[in-house]
Amino acid sequence: QLGELVDRATRLPSGFSQHKKLKRLIANRRKMAAGDSPFDWSTAEQAAFATLLSEGHPIRMTGQDCQRGTFSQRHAVLHDVKTGETYMPLEHLMDDQPRIELHNSPLSEAGVLGFEWGYSLDAPDNLVMWEAQFGDFWNCAQVIVDQFIASAEDKWNRLSGLVMLLPHGFEGQGPEHCSARVERFLAMTAEHNIQVCQPTTPAQYFHLLRRQVIRKWRKPLVVLTPKSLLRHPEVVSDRKELADGKFHRVLRDREVDLSKARRVMLCTGKVYYDLKKSRQERNIDDVAIIRIEQLYPLESSELISMLDGVPRDVEIYFVQDE
């Protein structure tokens, strides 16, 4: 069923003139749908959207260039290269499906994010998202985060399931296009008011988006999304991980036995792949890397139980890339 939905999300009307890059993209996504290749980040996102629509949940996303994706990764709204007409395959998955809206918005973050927060209050069963073009663009909407997103439940007993997608990481794109200022979000956390997550695999992202709608617990969700990892050859997930898996707050190291490790590194996000690469290059087999995928609420019991098998004299570090 998952493969069939993703395949439908790549179908175009007859006569639709495609650019050669679009043809290649669709061919790759069909391979993923058939199980012939693993899912990349953007296809896992399409799969999350398609499955939620099939289960009756409307979807709404706004943000600068969100239809294409800032890093040319999403391609949810396609353009005929000859006529300029647009087509969104996700609108044509089945008869009588829920509504899906993806709107490119102006650089007016406070206005757009404020509107989406209000929209989410009246649409608790919808997946409602705002995507910053770069993670630190929420600087221009901080008043909305402070006064509404982080505190509305305590002040006014208003619950929101709004999702903020914030492309995060230093990829040489300048000081205004780098960090989503994770530490500022963490400084606002208390009494389970928001969720702060940094998934590192397509399957984790898939399940995180679905979890936000399917479970009845309604809290705003901050997702630190990647840039370079969107096309990283190791950032892929098997179709079975999407179909049969779930979101894991903490990911253990599958390559190093914790009971035999001389050092354990806790990290979050992109730096995991940097550490893993360095470990491979140095032929190190006794340093374990554990990923914290949900920074808040931090499930300390889950992390502590994972470390139960680690000898007491082992060094444990937290490694960050900022």
PDB file of C-alpha atoms in Angstrom:
ATOM      1  CA  GLN A   1       0.000   0.000   0.000  1.00  0.00           C
ATOM      2  CA  LEU A   2       2.839   2.401   0.829  1.00  0.00           C
ATOM      3  CA  GLY A   3       4.544   1.692  -2.491  1.00  0.00           C
ATOM      4  CA  GLU A   4       1.297   2.154  -4.406  1.00  0.00           C
ATOM      5  CA  LEU A   5       0.640   5.527  -2.751  1.00  0.00           C
ATOM      6  CA  VAL A   6       4.145   6.791  -3.518  1.00  0.00           C
ATOM      7  CA  ASP A   7       3.783   5.583  -7.107  1.00  0.00           C
ATOM      8  CA  ARG A   8       0.510   7.518  -7.447  1.00  0.00           C
ATOM      9  CA  ALA A   9       2.272  10.599  -6.061  1.00  0.00           C
ATOM     10  CA  THR A  10       4.597  10.521  -9.094  1.00  0.00           C
ATOM     11  CA  ARG A  11       2.001  10.169 -11.851  1.00  0.00           C
ATOM     12  CA  LEU A  12       1.559  13.033 -14.304  1.00  0.00           C
ATOM     13  CA  PRO A  13      -1.293  13.772 -16.713  1.00  0.00           C
ATOM     14  CA  SER A  14      -0.802  12.794 -20.317  1.00  0.00           C
ATOM     15  CA  GLY A  15       0.885  15.471 -22.393  1.00  0.00           C
ATOM     16  CA  PHE A  16       2.675  17.037 -19.415  1.00  0.00           C
ATOM     17  CA  SER A  17       6.020  18.301 -20.734  1.00  0.00           C
ATOM     18  CA  GLN A  18       8.813  17.354 -18.337  1.00  0.00           C
ATOM     19  CA  HIS A  19      12.331  18.637 -17.924  1.00  0.00           C
ATOM     20  CA  LYS A  20      14.942  15.863 -18.068  1.00  0.00           C
ATOM     21  CA  LYS A  21      15.763  16.409 -14.374  1.00  0.00           C
ATOM     22  CA  LEU A  22      12.099  15.887 -13.490  1.00  0.00           C
ATOM     23  CA  LYS A  23      12.010  12.668 -15.504  1.00  0.00           C
ATOM     24  CA  ARG A  24      15.021  11.409 -13.575  1.00  0.00           C
ATOM     25  CA  LEU A  25      13.454  12.405 -10.246  1.00  0.00           C
ATOM     26  CA  ILE A  26      10.191  10.599 -11.019  1.00  0.00           C
ATOM     27  CA  ALA A  27      12.035   7.500 -12.238  1.00  0.00           C
ATOM     28  CA  ASN A  28      14.027   7.391  -8.984  1.00  0.00           C
ATOM     29  CA  ARG A  29      10.913   7.803  -6.850  1.00  0.00           C
ATOM     30  CA  ARG A  30       9.193   4.989  -8.691  1.00  0.00           C
ATOM     31  CA  LYS A  31      12.168   2.738  -7.943  1.00  0.00           C
ATOM     32  CA  MET A  32      11.782   3.601  -4.272  1.00  0.00           C
ATOM     33  CA  ALA A  33       8.040   2.934  -4.417  1.00  0.00           C
ATOM     34  CA  ALA A  34       8.709  -0.491  -5.941  1.00  0.00           C
ATOM     35  CA  GLY A  35      11.265  -1.338  -3.281  1.00  0.00           C
ATOM     36  CA  ASP A  36      14.134  -1.418  -5.783  1.00  0.00           C
ATOM     37  CA  SER A  37      16.079   1.327  -3.993  1.00  0.00           C
ATOM     38  CA  PRO A  38      15.931   2.883  -0.492  1.00  0.00           C
ATOM     39  CA  PHE A  39      13.928   6.012   0.268  1.00  0.00           C
ATOM     40  CA  ASP A  40      15.689   9.364   0.347  1.00  0.00           C
ATOM     41  CA  TRP A  41      14.560  12.283   2.526  1.00  0.00           C
ATOM     42  CA  SER A  42      12.188  14.006   0.118  1.00  0.00           C
ATOM     43  CA  THR A  43      10.497  10.784  -0.992  1.00  0.00           C
ATOM     44  CA  ALA A  44       9.943   9.789   2.634  1.00  0.00           C
ATOM     45  CA  GLU A  45       8.258  13.162   3.130  1.00  0.00           C
ATOM     46  CA  GLN A  46       6.047  12.555   0.080  1.00  0.00           C
ATOM     47  CA  ALA A  47       5.190   9.143   1.525  1.00  0.00           C
ATOM     48  CA  ALA A  48       4.213  10.717   4.858  1.00  0.00           C
ATOM     49  CA  PHE A  49       1.940  13.183   3.063  1.00  0.00           C
ATOM     50  CA  ALA A  50       0.401  10.479   0.868  1.00  0.00           C
ATOM     51  CA  THR A  51      -0.335   8.096   3.743  1.00  0.00           C
ATOM     52  CA  LEU A  52      -1.865  10.814   5.902  1.00  0.00           C
ATOM     53  CA  LEU A  53      -4.100  11.924   3.028  1.00  0.00           C
ATOM     54  CA  SER A  54      -5.166   8.317   2.486  1.00  0.00           C
ATOM     55  CA  GLU A  55      -6.161   8.165   6.168  1.00  0.00           C
ATOM     56  CA  GLY A  56      -8.319  11.285   5.951  1.00  0.00           C
ATOM     57  CA  HIS A  57      -5.993  14.001   7.283  1.00  0.00           C
ATOM     58  CA  PRO A  58      -5.802  17.304   5.346  1.00  0.00           C
ATOM     59  CA  ILE A  59      -2.342  18.860   4.910  1.00  0.00           C
ATOM     60  CA  ARG A  60      -1.304  22.490   4.749  1.00  0.00           C
ATOM     61  CA  MET A  61       2.206  23.909   4.289  1.00  0.00           C
ATOM     62  CA  THR A  62       3.421  27.453   3.747  1.00  0.00           C
ATOM     63  CA  GLY A  63       6.909  28.880   3.429  1.00  0.00           C
ATOM     64  CA  GLN A  64       9.286  30.567   1.044  1.00  0.00           C
ATOM     65  CA  ASP A  65       9.681  28.269  -1.966  1.00  0.00           C
ATOM     66  CA  CYS A  66       8.106  25.330  -0.144  1.00  0.00           C
ATOM     67  CA  GLN A  67       6.462  23.959  -3.303  1.00  0.00           C
ATOM     68  CA  ARG A  68       9.816  23.190  -4.884  1.00  0.00           C
ATOM     69  CA  GLY A  69      11.830  23.084  -1.664  1.00  0.00           C
ATOM     70  CA  THR A  70      14.614  25.579  -0.964  1.00  0.00           C
ATOM     71  CA  PHE A  71      17.214  22.982  -1.904  1.00  0.00           C
ATOM     72  CA  SER A  72      15.338  21.703  -4.973  1.00  0.00           C
ATOM     73  CA  GLN A  73      14.422  18.541  -3.106  1.00  0.00           C
ATOM     74  CA  ARG A  74      10.630  18.514  -2.675  1.00  0.00           C
ATOM     75  CA  HIS A  75       9.150  19.123  -6.143  1.00  0.00           C
ATOM     76  CA  ALA A  76       5.605  18.750  -4.805  1.00  0.00           C
ATOM     77  CA  VAL A  77       4.183  21.208  -7.344  1.00  0.00           C
ATOM     78  CA  LEU A  78       5.420  20.546 -10.879  1.00  0.00           C
ATOM     79  CA  HIS A  79       5.548  22.972 -13.801  1.00  0.00           C
ATOM     80  CA  ASP A  80       5.004  22.087 -17.451  1.00  0.00           C
ATOM     81  CA  VAL A  81       8.150  23.357 -19.169  1.00  0.00           C
ATOM     82  CA  LYS A  82       6.198  24.393 -22.281  1.00  0.00           C
ATOM     83  CA  THR A  83       2.919  25.817 -20.995  1.00  0.00           C
ATOM     84  CA  GLY A  84       3.887  26.819 -17.453  1.00  0.00           C
ATOM     85  CA  GLU A  85       0.826  25.044 -16.060  1.00  0.00           C
ATOM     86  CA  THR A  86       1.210  23.521 -12.592  1.00  0.00           C
ATOM     87  CA  TYR A  87       0.239  20.095 -11.310  1.00  0.00           C
ATOM     88  CA  MET A  88       0.434  18.584  -7.817  1.00  0.00           C
ATOM     89  CA  PRO A  89       0.285  14.759  -7.949  1.00  0.00           C
ATOM     90  CA  LEU A  90      -0.573  14.601  -4.228  1.00  0.00           C
ATOM     91  CA  GLU A  91      -3.930  16.216  -5.079  1.00  0.00           C
ATOM     92  CA  HIS A  92      -4.816  13.236  -7.276  1.00  0.00           C
ATOM     93  CA  LEU A  93      -4.140  10.154  -5.143  1.00  0.00           C
ATOM     94  CA  MET A  94      -7.755   8.994  -4.889  1.00  0.00           C
ATOM     95  CA  ASP A  95     -11.360  10.094  -5.216  1.00  0.00           C
ATOM     96  CA  ASP A  96     -12.753  12.319  -2.444  1.00  0.00           C
ATOM     97  CA  GLN A  97      -9.401  12.698  -0.744  1.00  0.00           C
ATOM     98  CA  PRO A  98      -8.745  15.403   1.869  1.00  0.00           C
ATOM     99  CA  ARG A  99      -7.358  18.732   0.783  1.00  0.00           C
ATOM    100  CA  ILE A 100      -3.632  19.383   0.484  1.00  0.00           C
ATOM    101  CA  GLU A 101      -2.316  22.953   0.191  1.00  0.00           C
ATOM    102  CA  LEU A 102       1.270  24.063  -0.410  1.00  0.00           C
ATOM    103  CA  HIS A 103       1.616  27.824  -0.700  1.00  0.00           C
ATOM    104  CA  ASN A 104       4.798  29.761  -1.398  1.00  0.00           C
ATOM    105  CA  SER A 105       4.735  32.693   1.015  1.00  0.00           C
ATOM    106  CA  PRO A 106       6.467  36.066   1.119  1.00  0.00           C
ATOM    107  CA  LEU A 107       9.359  36.868   3.433  1.00  0.00           C
ATOM    108  CA  SER A 108       6.961  37.967   6.157  1.00  0.00           C
ATOM    109  CA  GLU A 109       7.693  35.310   8.748  1.00  0.00           C
ATOM    110  CA  ALA A 110       5.775  36.859  11.658  1.00  0.00           C
ATOM    111  CA  GLY A 111       2.597  37.226   9.615  1.00  0.00           C
ATOM    112  CA  VAL A 112       2.789  33.808   7.961  1.00  0.00           C
ATOM    113  CA  LEU A 113       3.728  31.866  11.097  1.00  0.00           C
ATOM    114  CA  GLY A 114       1.106  33.708  13.139  1.00  0.00           C
ATOM    115  CA  PHE A 115      -1.558  32.797  10.600  1.00  0.00           C
ATOM    116  CA  GLU A 116      -0.537  29.123  10.564  1.00  0.00           C
ATOM    117  CA  TRP A 117      -0.583  28.957  14.361  1.00  0.00           C
ATOM    118  CA  GLY A 118      -4.136  30.298  14.322  1.00  0.00           C
ATOM    119  CA  TYR A 119      -5.081  27.897  11.527  1.00  0.00           C
ATOM    120  CA  SER A 120      -3.750  24.941  13.545  1.00  0.00           C
ATOM    121  CA  LEU A 121      -6.087  25.784  16.442  1.00  0.00           C
ATOM    122  CA  ASP A 122      -9.149  25.271  14.246  1.00  0.00           C
ATOM    123  CA  ALA A 123      -7.731  22.228  12.442  1.00  0.00           C
ATOM    124  CA  PRO A 124      -6.405  19.880  15.133  1.00  0.00           C
ATOM    125  CA  ASP A 125      -6.601  16.813  12.870  1.00  0.00           C
ATOM    126  CA  ASN A 126      -4.662  18.461  10.035  1.00  0.00           C
ATOM    127  CA  LEU A 127      -0.934  18.398   9.443  1.00  0.00           C
ATOM    128  CA  VAL A 128      -0.211  22.155   9.486  1.00  0.00           C
ATOM    129  CA  MET A 129       3.384  23.195   8.719  1.00  0.00           C
ATOM    130  CA  TRP A 130       5.424  26.330   8.277  1.00  0.00           C
ATOM    131  CA  GLU A 131       8.832  25.917   6.662  1.00  0.00           C
ATOM    132  CA  ALA A 132      11.504  28.574   7.020  1.00  0.00           C
ATOM    133  CA  GLN A 133      13.641  28.978   3.934  1.00  0.00           C
ATOM    134  CA  PHE A 134      16.625  28.760   6.288  1.00  0.00           C
ATOM    135  CA  GLY A 135      16.411  27.797   9.939  1.00  0.00           C
ATOM    136  CA  ASP A 136      17.333  31.128  11.480  1.00  0.00           C
ATOM    137  CA  PHE A 137      14.615  32.936   9.531  1.00  0.00           C
ATOM    138  CA  TRP A 138      12.370  32.304  12.528  1.00  0.00           C
ATOM    139  CA  ASN A 139      14.275  35.248  14.038  1.00  0.00           C
ATOM    140  CA  CYS A 140      11.775  37.436  12.190  1.00  0.00           C
ATOM    141  CA  ALA A 141       8.877  35.580  13.835  1.00  0.00           C
ATOM    142  CA  GLN A 142      10.276  35.173  17.334  1.00  0.00           C
ATOM    143  CA  VAL A 143       7.417  37.131  18.885  1.00  0.00           C
ATOM    144  CA  ILE A 144       5.003  34.487  17.525  1.00  0.00           C
ATOM    145  CA  VAL A 145       7.119  31.697  19.011  1.00  0.00           C
ATOM    146  CA  ASP A 146       7.481  33.410  22.388  1.00  0.00           C
ATOM    147  CA  GLN A 147       3.956  34.735  22.857  1.00  0.00           C
ATOM    148  CA  PHE A 148       1.925  31.978  21.187  1.00  0.00           C
ATOM    149  CA  ILE A 149       3.685  28.753  20.183  1.00  0.00           C
ATOM    150  CA  ALA A 150       5.732  28.218  23.360  1.00  0.00           C
ATOM    151  CA  SER A 151       3.278  29.602  25.902  1.00  0.00           C
ATOM    152  CA  ALA A 152      -0.342  29.557  24.637  1.00  0.00           C
ATOM    153  CA  GLU A 153      -1.239  26.297  26.350  1.00  0.00           C
ATOM    154  CA  ASP A 154      -0.221  27.639  29.757  1.00  0.00           C
ATOM    155  CA  LYS A 155      -1.687  31.127  29.236  1.00  0.00           C
ATOM    156  CA  TRP A 156      -4.936  30.357  27.446  1.00  0.00           C
ATOM    157  CA  ASN A 157      -5.279  26.550  27.450  1.00  0.00           C
ATOM    158  CA  ARG A 158      -5.056  26.477  23.650  1.00  0.00           C
ATOM    159  CA  LEU A 159      -3.526  23.356  22.084  1.00  0.00           C
ATOM    160  CA  SER A 160      -1.739  23.434  18.737  1.00  0.00           C
ATOM    161  CA  GLY A 161      -0.119  20.749  16.612  1.00  0.00           C
ATOM    162  CA  LEU A 162       1.712  23.254  14.393  1.00  0.00           C
ATOM    163  CA  VAL A 163       4.973  22.016  12.839  1.00  0.00           C
ATOM    164  CA  MET A 164       7.930  24.332  12.199  1.00  0.00           C
ATOM    165  CA  LEU A 165      10.429  22.951   9.667  1.00  0.00           C
ATOM    166  CA  LEU A 166      13.789  24.694  10.075  1.00  0.00           C
ATOM    167  CA  PRO A 167      16.649  23.794   7.663  1.00  0.00           C
ATOM    168  CA  HIS A 168      19.660  23.660   9.952  1.00  0.00           C
ATOM    169  CA  GLY A 169      23.411  23.333   9.629  1.00  0.00           C
ATOM    170  CA  PHE A 170      26.580  25.130   8.574  1.00  0.00           C
ATOM    171  CA  GLU A 171      26.934  24.339   4.886  1.00  0.00           C
ATOM    172  CA  GLY A 172      28.907  27.399   3.828  1.00  0.00           C
ATOM    173  CA  GLN A 173      25.856  29.492   2.988  1.00  0.00           C
ATOM    174  CA  GLY A 174      26.670  32.495   5.146  1.00  0.00           C
ATOM    175  CA  PRO A 175      25.854  33.727   8.653  1.00  0.00           C
ATOM    176  CA  GLU A 176      22.169  34.370   7.938  1.00  0.00           C
ATOM    177  CA  HIS A 177      21.579  30.928   6.445  1.00  0.00           C
ATOM    178  CA  CYS A 178      23.094  28.537   8.945  1.00  0.00           C
ATOM    179  CA  SER A 179      21.863  27.735  12.444  1.00  0.00           C
ATOM    180  CA  ALA A 180      18.245  27.414  13.548  1.00  0.00           C
ATOM    181  CA  ARG A 181      19.397  28.498  17.025  1.00  0.00           C
ATOM    182  CA  VAL A 182      18.443  25.238  18.708  1.00  0.00           C
ATOM    183  CA  GLU A 183      19.662  26.516  22.054  1.00  0.00           C
ATOM    184  CA  ARG A 184      17.069  29.287  22.011  1.00  0.00           C
ATOM    185  CA  PHE A 185      14.258  26.780  21.554  1.00  0.00           C
ATOM    186  CA  LEU A 186      15.636  24.603  24.337  1.00  0.00           C
ATOM    187  CA  ALA A 187      15.752  27.636  26.625  1.00  0.00           C
ATOM    188  CA  MET A 188      11.970  28.009  26.095  1.00  0.00           C
ATOM    189  CA  THR A 189      11.104  24.415  26.981  1.00  0.00           C
ATOM    190  CA  ALA A 190       9.281  23.590  30.208  1.00  0.00           C
ATOM    191  CA  GLU A 191       6.429  21.366  31.316  1.00  0.00           C
ATOM    192  CA  HIS A 192       6.212  19.631  27.915  1.00  0.00           C
ATOM    193  CA  ASN A 193       5.154  22.816  26.148  1.00  0.00           C
ATOM    194  CA  ILE A 194       6.811  22.073  22.773  1.00  0.00           C
ATOM    195  CA  GLN A 195       8.715  19.290  21.019  1.00  0.00           C
ATOM    196  CA  VAL A 196      12.208  19.798  19.589  1.00  0.00           C
ATOM    197  CA  CYS A 197      13.416  17.034  17.259  1.00  0.00           C
ATOM    198  CA  GLN A 198      16.305  16.536  14.849  1.00  0.00           C
ATOM    199  CA  PRO A 199      15.723  13.336  12.861  1.00  0.00           C
ATOM    200  CA  THR A 200      18.700  11.882  10.986  1.00  0.00           C
ATOM    201  CA  THR A 201      17.068   9.338   8.673  1.00  0.00           C
ATOM    202  CA  PRO A 202      14.195   9.500   6.154  1.00  0.00           C
ATOM    203  CA  ALA A 203      12.275   6.874   8.137  1.00  0.00           C
ATOM    204  CA  GLN A 204      12.589   8.906  11.316  1.00  0.00           C
ATOM    205  CA  TYR A 205      11.274  11.998   9.526  1.00  0.00           C
ATOM    206  CA  PHE A 206       8.412   9.969   7.990  1.00  0.00           C
ATOM    207  CA  HIS A 207       7.268   8.639  11.357  1.00  0.00           C
ATOM    208  CA  LEU A 208       7.751  11.981  13.118  1.00  0.00           C
ATOM    209  CA  LEU A 209       5.371  13.767  10.725  1.00  0.00           C
ATOM    210  CA  ARG A 210       2.807  10.985  10.947  1.00  0.00           C
ATOM    211  CA  ARG A 211       3.053  10.814  14.743  1.00  0.00           C
ATOM    212  CA  GLN A 212       2.247  14.517  14.959  1.00  0.00           C
ATOM    213  CA  VAL A 213      -1.233  13.925  13.535  1.00  0.00           C
ATOM    214  CA  ILE A 214      -2.107  10.353  14.464  1.00  0.00           C
ATOM    215  CA  ARG A 215      -1.557  10.477  18.202  1.00  0.00           C
ATOM    216  CA  LYS A 216      -3.955  12.613  20.244  1.00  0.00           C
ATOM    217  CA  TRP A 217      -1.201  14.491  22.125  1.00  0.00           C
ATOM    218  CA  ARG A 218      -1.179  17.987  20.598  1.00  0.00           C
ATOM    219  CA  LYS A 219       2.003  20.019  21.062  1.00  0.00           C
ATOM    220  CA  PRO A 220       3.848  22.319  18.639  1.00  0.00           C
ATOM    221  CA  LEU A 221       6.730  20.518  16.935  1.00  0.00           C
ATOM    222  CA  VAL A 222      10.055  22.082  15.980  1.00  0.00           C
ATOM    223  CA  VAL A 223      11.910  19.962  13.392  1.00  0.00           C
ATOM    224  CA  LEU A 224      15.535  20.761  12.590  1.00  0.00           C
ATOM    225  CA  THR A 225      15.635  19.557   9.002  1.00  0.00           C
ATOM    226  CA  PRO A 226      18.857  18.954   7.037  1.00  0.00           C
ATOM    227  CA  LYS A 227      20.512  20.573   4.051  1.00  0.00           C
ATOM    228  CA  SER A 228      23.446  18.484   2.781  1.00  0.00           C
ATOM    229  CA  LEU A 229      21.877  15.309   4.189  1.00  0.00           C
ATOM    230  CA  LEU A 230      19.004  15.641   1.705  1.00  0.00           C
ATOM    231  CA  ARG A 231      21.226  13.952  -0.896  1.00  0.00           C
ATOM    232  CA  HIS A 232      23.779  12.208   1.309  1.00  0.00           C
ATOM    233  CA  PRO A 233      24.301   8.629   0.031  1.00  0.00           C
ATOM    234  CA  GLU A 234      24.023   7.193   3.568  1.00  0.00           C
ATOM    235  CA  VAL A 235      20.892   9.122   4.525  1.00  0.00           C
ATOM    236  CA  VAL A 236      18.428   6.591   3.161  1.00  0.00           C
ATOM    237  CA  SER A 237      15.895   4.176   4.675  1.00  0.00           C
ATOM    238  CA  ASP A 238      14.551   0.838   3.548  1.00  0.00           C
ATOM    239  CA  ARG A 239      10.877   0.789   2.609  1.00  0.00           C
ATOM    240  CA  LYS A 240      10.260  -1.687   5.445  1.00  0.00           C
ATOM    241  CA  GLU A 241      11.510   0.896   7.965  1.00  0.00           C
ATOM    242  CA  LEU A 242       8.754   3.222   6.815  1.00  0.00           C
ATOM    243  CA  ALA A 243       6.020   0.597   6.510  1.00  0.00           C
ATOM    244  CA  ASP A 244       6.683  -1.271   9.761  1.00  0.00           C
ATOM    245  CA  GLY A 245       8.763   1.063  11.928  1.00  0.00           C
ATOM    246  CA  LYS A 246       8.116   3.931  14.334  1.00  0.00           C
ATOM    247  CA  PHE A 247       9.816   7.115  15.533  1.00  0.00           C
ATOM    248  CA  HIS A 248      12.671   6.448  17.946  1.00  0.00           C
ATOM    249  CA  ARG A 249      13.574   9.213  20.392  1.00  0.00           C
ATOM    250  CA  VAL A 250      17.078   7.764  20.697  1.00  0.00           C
ATOM    251  CA  LEU A 251      18.944   5.684  18.092  1.00  0.00           C
ATOM    252  CA  ARG A 252      21.527   3.178  19.297  1.00  0.00           C
ATOM    253  CA  ASP A 253      24.727   2.332  17.460  1.00  0.00           C
ATOM    254  CA  ARG A 254      24.219  -0.864  15.435  1.00  0.00           C
ATOM    255  CA  GLU A 255      27.904  -1.199  14.520  1.00  0.00           C
ATOM    256  CA  VAL A 256      29.626  -1.130  17.938  1.00  0.00           C
ATOM    257  CA  ASP A 257      28.842  -3.333  20.942  1.00  0.00           C
ATOM    258  CA  LEU A 258      28.221  -0.936  23.849  1.00  0.00           C
ATOM    259  CA  SER A 259      29.492  -3.469  26.374  1.00  0.00           C
ATOM    260  CA  LYS A 260      32.886  -3.441  24.636  1.00  0.00           C
ATOM    261  CA  ALA A 261      33.109   0.295  23.919  1.00  0.00           C
ATOM    262  CA  ARG A 262      35.909   2.372  25.461  1.00  0.00           C
ATOM    263  CA  ARG A 263      34.092   5.625  24.637  1.00  0.00           C
ATOM    264  CA  VAL A 264      30.489   6.624  23.928  1.00  0.00           C
ATOM    265  CA  MET A 265      29.550   9.744  21.989  1.00  0.00           C
ATOM    266  CA  LEU A 266      26.087  11.257  22.276  1.00  0.00           C
ATOM    267  CA  CYS A 267      25.161  13.578  19.427  1.00  0.00           C
ATOM    268  CA  THR A 268      22.288  14.915  17.400  1.00  0.00           C
ATOM    269  CA  GLY A 269      21.880  15.660  13.703  1.00  0.00           C
ATOM    270  CA  LYS A 270      24.386  15.932  10.882  1.00  0.00           C
ATOM    271  CA  VAL A 271      27.511  15.576  13.046  1.00  0.00           C
ATOM    272  CA  TYR A 272      26.636  11.871  13.430  1.00  0.00           C
ATOM    273  CA  TYR A 273      27.626  11.227   9.817  1.00  0.00           C
ATOM    274  CA  ASP A 274      30.852  13.211  10.288  1.00  0.00           C
ATOM    275  CA  LEU A 275      31.750  11.114  13.350  1.00  0.00           C
ATOM    276  CA  LYS A 276      30.848   7.887  11.581  1.00  0.00           C
ATOM    277  CA  LYS A 277      33.003   8.773   8.577  1.00  0.00           C
ATOM    278  CA  SER A 278      35.963   9.622  10.811  1.00  0.00           C
ATOM    279  CA  ARG A 279      35.527   6.347  12.702  1.00  0.00           C
ATOM    280  CA  GLN A 280      35.594   4.382   9.447  1.00  0.00           C
ATOM    281  CA  GLU A 281      38.634   6.236   8.110  1.00  0.00           C
ATOM    282  CA  ARG A 282      40.570   5.512  11.310  1.00  0.00           C
ATOM    283  CA  ASN A 283      39.424   1.872  11.548  1.00  0.00           C
ATOM    284  CA  ILE A 284      38.050   2.454  15.044  1.00  0.00           C
ATOM    285  CA  ASP A 285      35.723  -0.257  16.317  1.00  0.00           C
ATOM    286  CA  ASP A 286      35.378   0.572  20.022  1.00  0.00           C
ATOM    287  CA  VAL A 287      33.764   4.029  19.985  1.00  0.00           C
ATOM    288  CA  ALA A 288      29.955   3.999  19.966  1.00  0.00           C
ATOM    289  CA  ILE A 289      27.807   6.850  18.620  1.00  0.00           C
ATOM    290  CA  ILE A 290      24.291   7.316  19.993  1.00  0.00           C
ATOM    291  CA  ARG A 291      21.899   9.776  18.339  1.00  0.00           C
ATOM    292  CA  ILE A 292      19.433  11.799  20.392  1.00  0.00           C
ATOM    293  CA  GLU A 293      16.627  12.390  17.895  1.00  0.00           C
ATOM    294  CA  GLN A 294      14.214  14.105  20.292  1.00  0.00           C
ATOM    295  CA  LEU A 295      15.922  16.823  22.306  1.00  0.00           C
ATOM    296  CA  TYR A 296      12.767  17.804  24.175  1.00  0.00           C
ATOM    297  CA  PRO A 297      10.896  16.306  25.892  1.00  0.00           C
ATOM    298  CA  LEU A 298      14.086  14.366  26.641  1.00  0.00           C
ATOM    299  CA  GLU A 299      13.257  10.781  27.531  1.00  0.00           C
ATOM    300  CA  SER A 300      16.104  10.365  30.024  1.00  0.00           C
ATOM    301  CA  SER A 301      14.931   6.906  31.113  1.00  0.00           C
ATOM    302  CA  GLU A 302      15.193   5.667  27.529  1.00  0.00           C
ATOM    303  CA  LEU A 303      18.704   7.063  27.200  1.00  0.00           C
ATOM    304  CA  ILE A 304      19.801   5.711  30.585  1.00  0.00           C
ATOM    305  CA  SER A 305      18.472   2.219  29.821  1.00  0.00           C
ATOM    306  CA  MET A 306      20.410   2.259  26.541  1.00  0.00           C
ATOM    307  CA  LEU A 307      23.584   3.039  28.490  1.00  0.00           C
ATOM    308  CA  ASP A 308      22.968   0.260  31.033  1.00  0.00           C
ATOM    309  CA  GLY A 309      25.356  -2.084  29.245  1.00  0.00           C
ATOM    310  CA  VAL A 310      28.216   0.416  29.201  1.00  0.00           C
ATOM    311  CA  PRO A 311      31.046  -0.278  31.718  1.00  0.00           C
ATOM    312  CA  ARG A 312      31.264   2.377  34.456  1.00  0.00           C
ATOM    313  CA  ASP A 313      34.786   3.499  33.548  1.00  0.00           C
ATOM    314  CA  VAL A 314      33.857   4.328  29.936  1.00  0.00           C
ATOM    315  CA  GLU A 315      34.093   7.964  28.836  1.00  0.00           C
ATOM    316  CA  ILE A 316      30.794   9.499  27.690  1.00  0.00           C
ATOM    317  CA  TYR A 317      30.798  12.720  25.684  1.00  0.00           C
ATOM    318  CA  PHE A 318      28.186  14.959  24.137  1.00  0.00           C
ATOM    319  CA  VAL A 319      29.438  16.081  20.716  1.00  0.00           C
ATOM    320  CA  GLN A 320      27.863  19.013  18.873  1.00  0.00           C
ATOM    321  CA  ASP A 321      28.640  20.633  15.538  1.00  0.00           C
ATOM    322  CA  GLU A 322      28.161  24.299  16.507  1.00  0.00           C
TER     323      GLU A 322
END
